[in-house]
XYZ file of C-alpha atoms in Angstrom:
452
model
C -227.683 10.911 230.040
C -225.654 10.817 226.822
C -225.546 14.592 226.469
C -222.287 16.510 226.582
C -220.834 17.975 229.778
C -221.997 21.507 229.009
C -225.331 23.145 229.287
C -228.228 21.676 227.362
C -228.830 18.797 224.976
C -226.616 17.659 222.154
C -223.022 18.623 221.522
C -220.999 21.788 221.123
C -219.925 20.867 217.587
C -220.028 17.990 215.091
C -216.494 17.087 216.247
C -217.748 16.722 219.830
C -220.635 14.556 218.635
C -218.215 12.161 216.905
C -216.448 11.610 220.246
C -219.677 10.799 222.115
C -220.170 7.405 223.805
C -221.260 4.529 221.567
C -225.022 4.087 221.194
C -226.517 1.264 223.273
C -230.176 1.675 222.352
C -231.961 2.371 219.112
C -235.599 3.381 218.677
C -237.298 2.259 215.494
C -240.753 2.878 214.073
C -242.641 -0.399 213.585
C -245.972 -0.464 211.748
C -248.951 -2.731 211.302
C -250.794 -0.193 209.150
C -251.303 -1.764 205.725
C -250.294 -5.283 206.812
C -253.802 -6.636 207.428
C -253.016 -7.078 211.140
C -255.393 -4.971 213.246
C -252.894 -3.849 215.845
C -251.450 -0.428 216.685
C -248.168 0.773 215.241
C -245.458 0.941 217.889
C -242.040 2.263 218.851
C -239.556 -0.606 219.159
C -236.546 -0.296 221.443
C -233.645 -2.316 220.014
C -230.627 -3.320 222.112
C -227.507 -2.377 220.133
C -224.979 -2.922 222.952
C -222.740 -5.849 221.862
C -221.900 -6.535 225.533
C -225.580 -7.066 226.383
C -227.299 -10.491 226.591
C -230.233 -9.069 224.586
C -228.027 -7.599 221.826
C -229.767 -7.386 218.424
C -233.217 -7.900 219.969
C -236.350 -5.797 220.422
C -236.503 -5.314 224.195
C -239.575 -3.066 224.451
C -242.613 -2.119 222.383
C -244.601 1.047 223.033
C -247.946 0.677 221.270
C -249.784 3.760 220.054
C -253.319 4.284 221.415
C -255.026 3.910 218.019
C -254.873 1.680 214.947
C -253.873 2.882 211.471
C -251.559 5.792 212.297
C -248.840 4.827 209.800
C -245.951 6.028 211.909
C -243.237 7.056 209.475
C -240.642 9.646 210.455
C -239.956 11.044 213.909
C -237.808 13.661 215.573
C -236.559 15.032 218.872
C -237.972 17.899 220.906
C -234.432 19.253 221.323
C -231.098 18.909 219.535
C -227.711 20.607 219.427
C -229.407 23.825 218.289
C -230.297 24.399 221.959
C -227.013 23.107 223.380
C -226.544 26.384 225.242
C -229.954 26.187 226.956
C -229.631 24.200 230.175
C -233.410 24.307 230.679
C -233.821 21.984 227.684
C -233.196 18.248 227.399
C -233.528 15.716 224.605
C -236.305 13.915 226.420
C -239.159 13.535 223.959
C -239.540 11.864 220.579
C -242.341 13.194 218.387
C -243.952 10.374 216.370
C -246.347 11.648 213.695
C -248.958 9.372 212.140
C -249.022 10.197 208.430
C -252.533 8.788 208.002
C -254.099 9.606 211.385
C -252.507 13.063 211.542
C -251.851 12.522 215.263
C -248.609 13.576 216.932
C -247.505 11.160 219.645
C -245.134 12.690 222.193
C -243.025 9.925 223.739
C -240.931 10.272 226.913
C -237.659 8.399 226.293
C -235.721 9.840 229.249
C -237.540 8.567 232.349
C -236.702 4.996 231.327
C -234.740 4.926 228.040
C -235.211 1.160 227.684
C -238.985 1.449 228.075
C -240.296 4.726 226.600
C -243.772 5.862 227.639
C -246.438 7.961 226.006
C -246.464 11.530 227.344
C -249.127 13.242 225.235
C -251.097 12.910 221.998
C -251.977 15.903 219.823
C -255.144 14.970 217.977
C -255.188 15.166 214.186
C -258.578 16.906 214.207
C -257.126 19.707 216.349
C -254.249 20.183 213.896
C -256.660 20.302 210.954
C -258.908 22.795 212.752
C -256.141 25.103 213.997
C -253.635 24.918 211.123
C -255.441 23.330 208.124
C -252.724 20.676 207.796
C -252.505 16.920 207.265
C -249.869 14.326 206.415
C -247.114 15.126 208.956
C -243.582 14.194 207.920
C -240.272 15.747 209.036
C -239.745 16.925 212.622
C -236.966 19.392 213.444
C -236.261 21.129 216.704
C -235.698 24.865 216.397
C -233.975 25.903 219.580
C -236.633 25.287 222.223
C -239.469 25.012 219.698
C -240.452 22.479 217.034
C -241.328 22.665 213.317
C -243.030 19.791 211.490
C -243.561 19.635 207.736
C -247.046 18.582 206.605
C -247.643 17.407 203.053
C -251.254 18.486 202.648
C -254.052 20.697 203.877
C -256.916 19.315 205.962
C -258.394 17.762 202.790
C -255.136 16.034 201.815
C -254.329 18.447 198.993
C -250.871 19.944 198.356
C -248.802 21.940 199.198
C -249.399 21.656 202.945
C -247.135 23.717 205.189
C -245.336 23.754 208.524
C -246.775 23.298 211.996
C -245.177 25.265 214.832
C -245.218 23.787 218.359
C -243.868 25.378 221.523
C -241.714 23.396 223.950
C -244.780 22.270 225.891
C -246.170 20.816 222.626
C -248.933 23.384 222.297
C -249.932 24.349 218.766
C -248.663 27.856 218.031
C -250.037 27.772 214.474
C -248.423 27.690 211.049
C -244.683 28.361 211.115
C -244.323 29.798 207.616
C -245.546 33.261 206.662
C -245.991 32.196 203.048
C -245.701 29.064 200.895
C -245.100 31.230 197.821
C -245.496 29.227 194.608
C -244.435 25.937 196.201
C -246.471 23.048 194.769
C -245.579 20.216 197.174
C -243.960 19.613 200.545
C -241.768 16.909 202.029
C -238.420 17.238 203.828
C -236.525 20.321 205.057
C -233.224 21.307 206.685
C -232.045 24.707 207.840
C -228.612 26.336 208.113
C -229.064 29.391 210.380
C -225.657 31.033 209.789
C -226.702 31.525 206.173
C -230.333 32.385 206.973
C -231.479 29.563 204.721
C -233.865 26.637 204.815
C -234.167 24.172 201.932
C -237.336 22.156 201.361
C -238.162 19.377 198.905
C -241.209 17.806 197.259
C -243.028 14.470 197.273
C -246.728 14.705 196.443
C -250.120 15.448 197.987
C -251.266 12.860 200.565
C -254.243 12.118 198.310
C -251.779 11.142 195.560
C -249.159 9.003 197.343
C -251.268 7.320 200.028
C -253.180 4.882 197.768
C -249.944 3.703 196.081
C -247.635 4.710 193.254
C -248.930 5.340 189.724
C -246.182 6.180 187.214
C -248.651 8.065 185.020
C -249.169 10.584 187.808
C -245.500 11.584 187.522
C -246.149 12.526 183.888
C -249.251 14.405 184.992
C -247.032 16.498 187.308
C -248.610 15.142 190.474
C -245.151 14.478 191.933
C -242.512 17.075 192.746
C -239.351 18.020 190.867
C -238.282 21.268 192.580
C -236.075 22.386 195.478
C -236.992 25.519 197.434
C -234.682 27.974 199.196
C -236.206 29.980 202.028
C -235.361 33.185 203.867
C -235.273 31.468 207.238
C -235.852 34.575 209.344
C -238.719 35.852 207.187
C -240.141 32.324 206.951
C -240.880 32.510 203.259
C -239.474 30.912 200.079
C -237.298 33.199 197.970
C -235.977 30.957 195.180
C -236.865 27.617 193.589
C -234.846 25.323 191.358
C -236.659 23.272 188.737
C -234.668 20.027 188.510
C -236.580 18.535 185.594
C -235.917 14.921 184.619
C -232.786 14.918 186.816
C -234.852 15.591 189.914
C -237.971 13.432 189.837
C -239.312 13.103 193.406
C -236.583 15.106 195.202
C -237.060 13.666 198.676
C -234.499 13.916 201.452
C -232.395 17.071 201.856
C -229.321 17.406 204.060
C -226.875 20.262 204.618
C -223.333 19.633 205.766
C -223.201 19.409 209.559
C -220.575 22.179 209.588
C -222.770 25.236 210.272
C -220.454 27.478 208.213
C -220.917 25.368 205.064
C -223.448 26.141 202.327
C -223.099 22.721 200.690
C -226.139 20.470 200.741
C -227.519 17.411 198.996
C -230.820 15.983 197.860
C -231.694 12.451 196.784
C -234.095 12.424 193.828
C -235.911 9.116 194.290
C -237.369 8.244 190.901
C -234.553 9.605 188.726
C -232.159 8.046 191.306
C -229.789 11.016 191.337
C -228.015 13.063 193.962
C -228.364 16.829 193.543
C -225.695 19.035 195.141
C -226.289 22.706 195.938
C -224.001 25.427 197.272
C -223.595 29.192 197.415
C -221.019 30.595 195.002
C -218.612 33.483 195.638
C -221.214 35.993 194.439
C -223.719 34.769 197.023
C -225.917 33.004 194.450
C -227.242 29.474 195.012
C -226.205 26.909 192.402
C -227.071 23.258 191.824
C -225.708 20.309 189.864
C -226.285 16.574 189.506
C -223.292 14.729 191.012
C -224.436 11.084 191.202
C -226.567 9.271 188.613
C -227.528 5.667 189.374
C -228.310 3.865 186.124
C -231.612 2.013 185.717
C -231.327 -1.779 185.517
C -233.084 -4.179 183.159
C -235.530 -6.545 184.867
C -237.351 -9.415 183.113
C -240.683 -8.642 184.788
C -240.602 -4.881 184.258
C -241.813 -3.153 181.081
C -239.358 -0.308 181.681
C -235.784 -0.322 183.050
C -235.915 -0.544 186.842
C -235.014 2.681 188.705
C -233.054 2.438 191.939
C -235.562 4.575 193.922
C -233.244 6.568 196.174
C -235.633 7.351 198.996
C -233.097 8.489 201.597
C -229.648 10.040 201.970
C -227.467 10.768 204.991
C -224.266 12.742 205.617
C -221.718 11.480 208.149
C -221.074 13.769 211.092
C -217.619 14.729 209.744
C -219.161 15.635 206.333
C -216.832 13.161 204.615
C -219.325 10.536 203.419
C -222.726 10.544 201.799
C -224.807 7.383 202.169
C -227.705 6.542 199.861
C -230.094 3.681 199.243
C -231.522 2.095 196.110
C -234.737 0.585 197.451
C -235.648 -1.381 194.313
C -232.117 -2.330 193.246
C -231.327 -3.452 196.785
C -228.003 -1.726 197.486
C -226.641 0.747 199.998
C -223.804 2.990 198.835
C -221.114 5.088 200.475
C -219.540 8.025 198.601
C -216.566 10.128 199.671
C -217.749 13.731 199.254
C -214.575 15.451 200.486
C -214.877 17.263 197.147
C -218.657 17.710 196.990
C -218.528 18.395 193.245
C -216.789 15.051 192.551
C -218.041 12.231 194.793
C -216.204 8.896 194.747
C -217.938 5.553 195.336
C -216.091 3.927 198.254
C -218.518 1.240 199.461
C -221.525 -0.811 198.356
C -223.504 -3.680 199.888
C -226.671 -5.485 198.772
C -229.648 -6.424 200.944
C -233.025 -7.395 199.496
C -234.159 -5.560 196.380
C -235.636 -6.808 193.107
C -232.351 -7.717 191.385
C -231.901 -10.868 193.460
C -228.340 -10.060 194.537
C -228.866 -10.644 198.289
C -232.202 -12.369 198.975
C -230.955 -13.778 202.323
C -228.997 -11.711 204.846
C -227.729 -13.216 208.104
C -230.187 -16.086 207.744
C -233.240 -13.899 207.132
C -235.109 -13.841 203.823
C -235.360 -10.169 202.930
C -238.577 -8.643 201.669
C -238.209 -5.039 200.591
C -234.913 -3.291 200.081
C -232.668 -0.878 201.997
C -234.848 2.084 202.857
C -234.291 4.154 205.998
C -230.903 4.229 207.725
C -229.211 5.849 210.680
C -225.443 6.251 211.106
C -223.680 6.123 214.457
C -222.172 9.444 215.495
C -218.639 8.081 215.023
C -219.532 6.946 211.492
C -218.775 3.250 212.063
C -222.219 1.603 212.185
C -225.094 2.060 209.766
C -228.462 0.618 210.816
C -230.717 -0.041 207.811
C -234.434 -0.933 207.630
C -236.510 -2.150 204.681
C -240.022 -0.617 204.611
C -240.805 2.542 202.616
C -244.560 3.198 202.953
C -247.270 0.594 203.506
C -249.093 0.859 200.175
C -245.833 1.173 198.215
C -244.376 -1.824 200.096
C -247.421 -3.915 199.189
C -247.183 -2.851 195.553
C -243.483 -3.498 194.914
C -242.783 -6.190 197.523
C -246.063 -8.066 198.148
C -244.205 -10.797 200.060
C -243.439 -8.272 202.829
C -246.918 -8.979 204.233
C -245.790 -12.437 205.342
C -242.091 -11.806 205.880
C -242.193 -8.415 207.589
C -239.369 -5.896 207.782
C -235.727 -6.410 208.714
C -233.057 -4.281 210.376
C -229.413 -4.964 209.578
C -226.186 -3.266 210.605
C -223.447 -2.358 208.159
C -219.918 -1.824 209.444
C -218.412 1.281 207.848
C -214.767 2.332 207.630
C -214.655 6.117 208.176
C -210.890 6.319 207.629
C -210.496 4.517 204.301
C -214.070 4.033 203.138
C -215.800 0.701 202.711
C -218.912 -1.136 203.927
C -219.626 -4.686 205.091
C -222.761 -6.257 206.570
C -222.191 -7.219 210.221
C -222.933 -10.941 210.553
C -223.671 -10.755 214.296
C -226.627 -8.383 214.020
C -230.082 -8.770 212.495
C -233.544 -7.891 213.803
C -236.305 -9.833 212.059
C -239.556 -7.894 212.446
C -241.283 -10.805 210.712
C -241.147 -12.630 214.050
C -242.797 -9.986 216.240
C -245.322 -11.195 218.871
C -248.382 -9.848 217.035
C -247.222 -11.005 213.614
C -244.964 -9.535 210.909
C -244.494 -5.774 211.253
C -242.374 -3.362 209.243
C -239.584 -1.136 210.517
C -238.915 2.357 209.207
C -236.971 5.280 210.702
C -234.538 4.893 213.627
C -233.145 7.309 216.232
C -230.613 7.163 219.092
C -231.260 8.577 222.591
C -228.128 10.724 222.271
C -228.994 12.354 218.968
C -227.999 11.301 215.495
C -226.734 12.309 212.065
C -230.192 13.207 210.777
C -231.437 15.527 213.513
C -228.636 17.625 215.002
C -228.280 21.150 213.638
C -225.753 23.680 214.925
C -226.405 27.401 215.224
């Protein structure tokens, strides 16, 4: 399909990925969980081909078999890490339900415009075989799959990692030890350095009902980054980030497999943490971006940005981040990873009132999840974070639903601008207002491909 000429799925290098054909389809999570509408969550196929008559529209909806999954993040069965394996193909998307614990395996290759359900792994089976709940990040590992889970079967931290084979059978737990890790969340691995880095959110029992600031003070939310011996499958070093690293959520290494530089967005302190390996082989970290809190008339404390996601462009030149409560997306030039430079900023939604209407749509929520085109020119942004948190901070999202916008990015000189010809209003879906979260392309993307 959109795979390279060689061998298996993905691309031979990040440079090859940048030269891939432009994306024409986009898959986005869409949820009814937490909206009051008793309908299943679904996978929306969005037409992103500007030459198409259905451009900027949802052209297909694959409903899940149950209600209340809370689809959240998703990932591919195969990526560039198995580029040399011609028996593999990037055919299946794995859609975990954070609340139901189910893993939905979706076939996107037979008909890319109309994906179909291939298999469901029941949450009860995962709890029984691996004592895990609250699935989050999916990464392919060659021909196999690792999924981070945020809790045990009872919803208590730290959770662990589920290991699936390429037929989607449960192998068991991937890790040999969780060490002293208190919480789980995101992870990314860099095989040439035998390292995996994982981050921390909270136990499912803590974050699912909603956000309580007091629980941060009671240490029920994470503030550490963990460095693993990837081959031994065990953590070897942890960094306590303190007040600079409250809720360290998304972690991303450079795409260059030789690089040791990586980044983490700390959501509540609204900082970017940079890590790297020094000349003596020791891991170091520093805070490189600090988004100031903003005063808000209805808030008793200054309003944090809430940086819930970050993304690195395929050429490792730009870091993108969101401020979900402030309402802005930012682009930083990280050519020197120790000294990032702000090169672009746009507002959409948020609580500061700087862009309440975008392309004719009243925005509820703020910029949350985003996916960058492989060539670095188009950034697709959605507005829902997590159902109970949405309802707490943006109660109007129940009636208005989520929105997807596209931001045009300038990879040569830097800069961002909202594209006025594209908007997908999930408030007008057939079954009522739904909310959109993570997005993926059929040909792979900047948040899944890892090179060995």
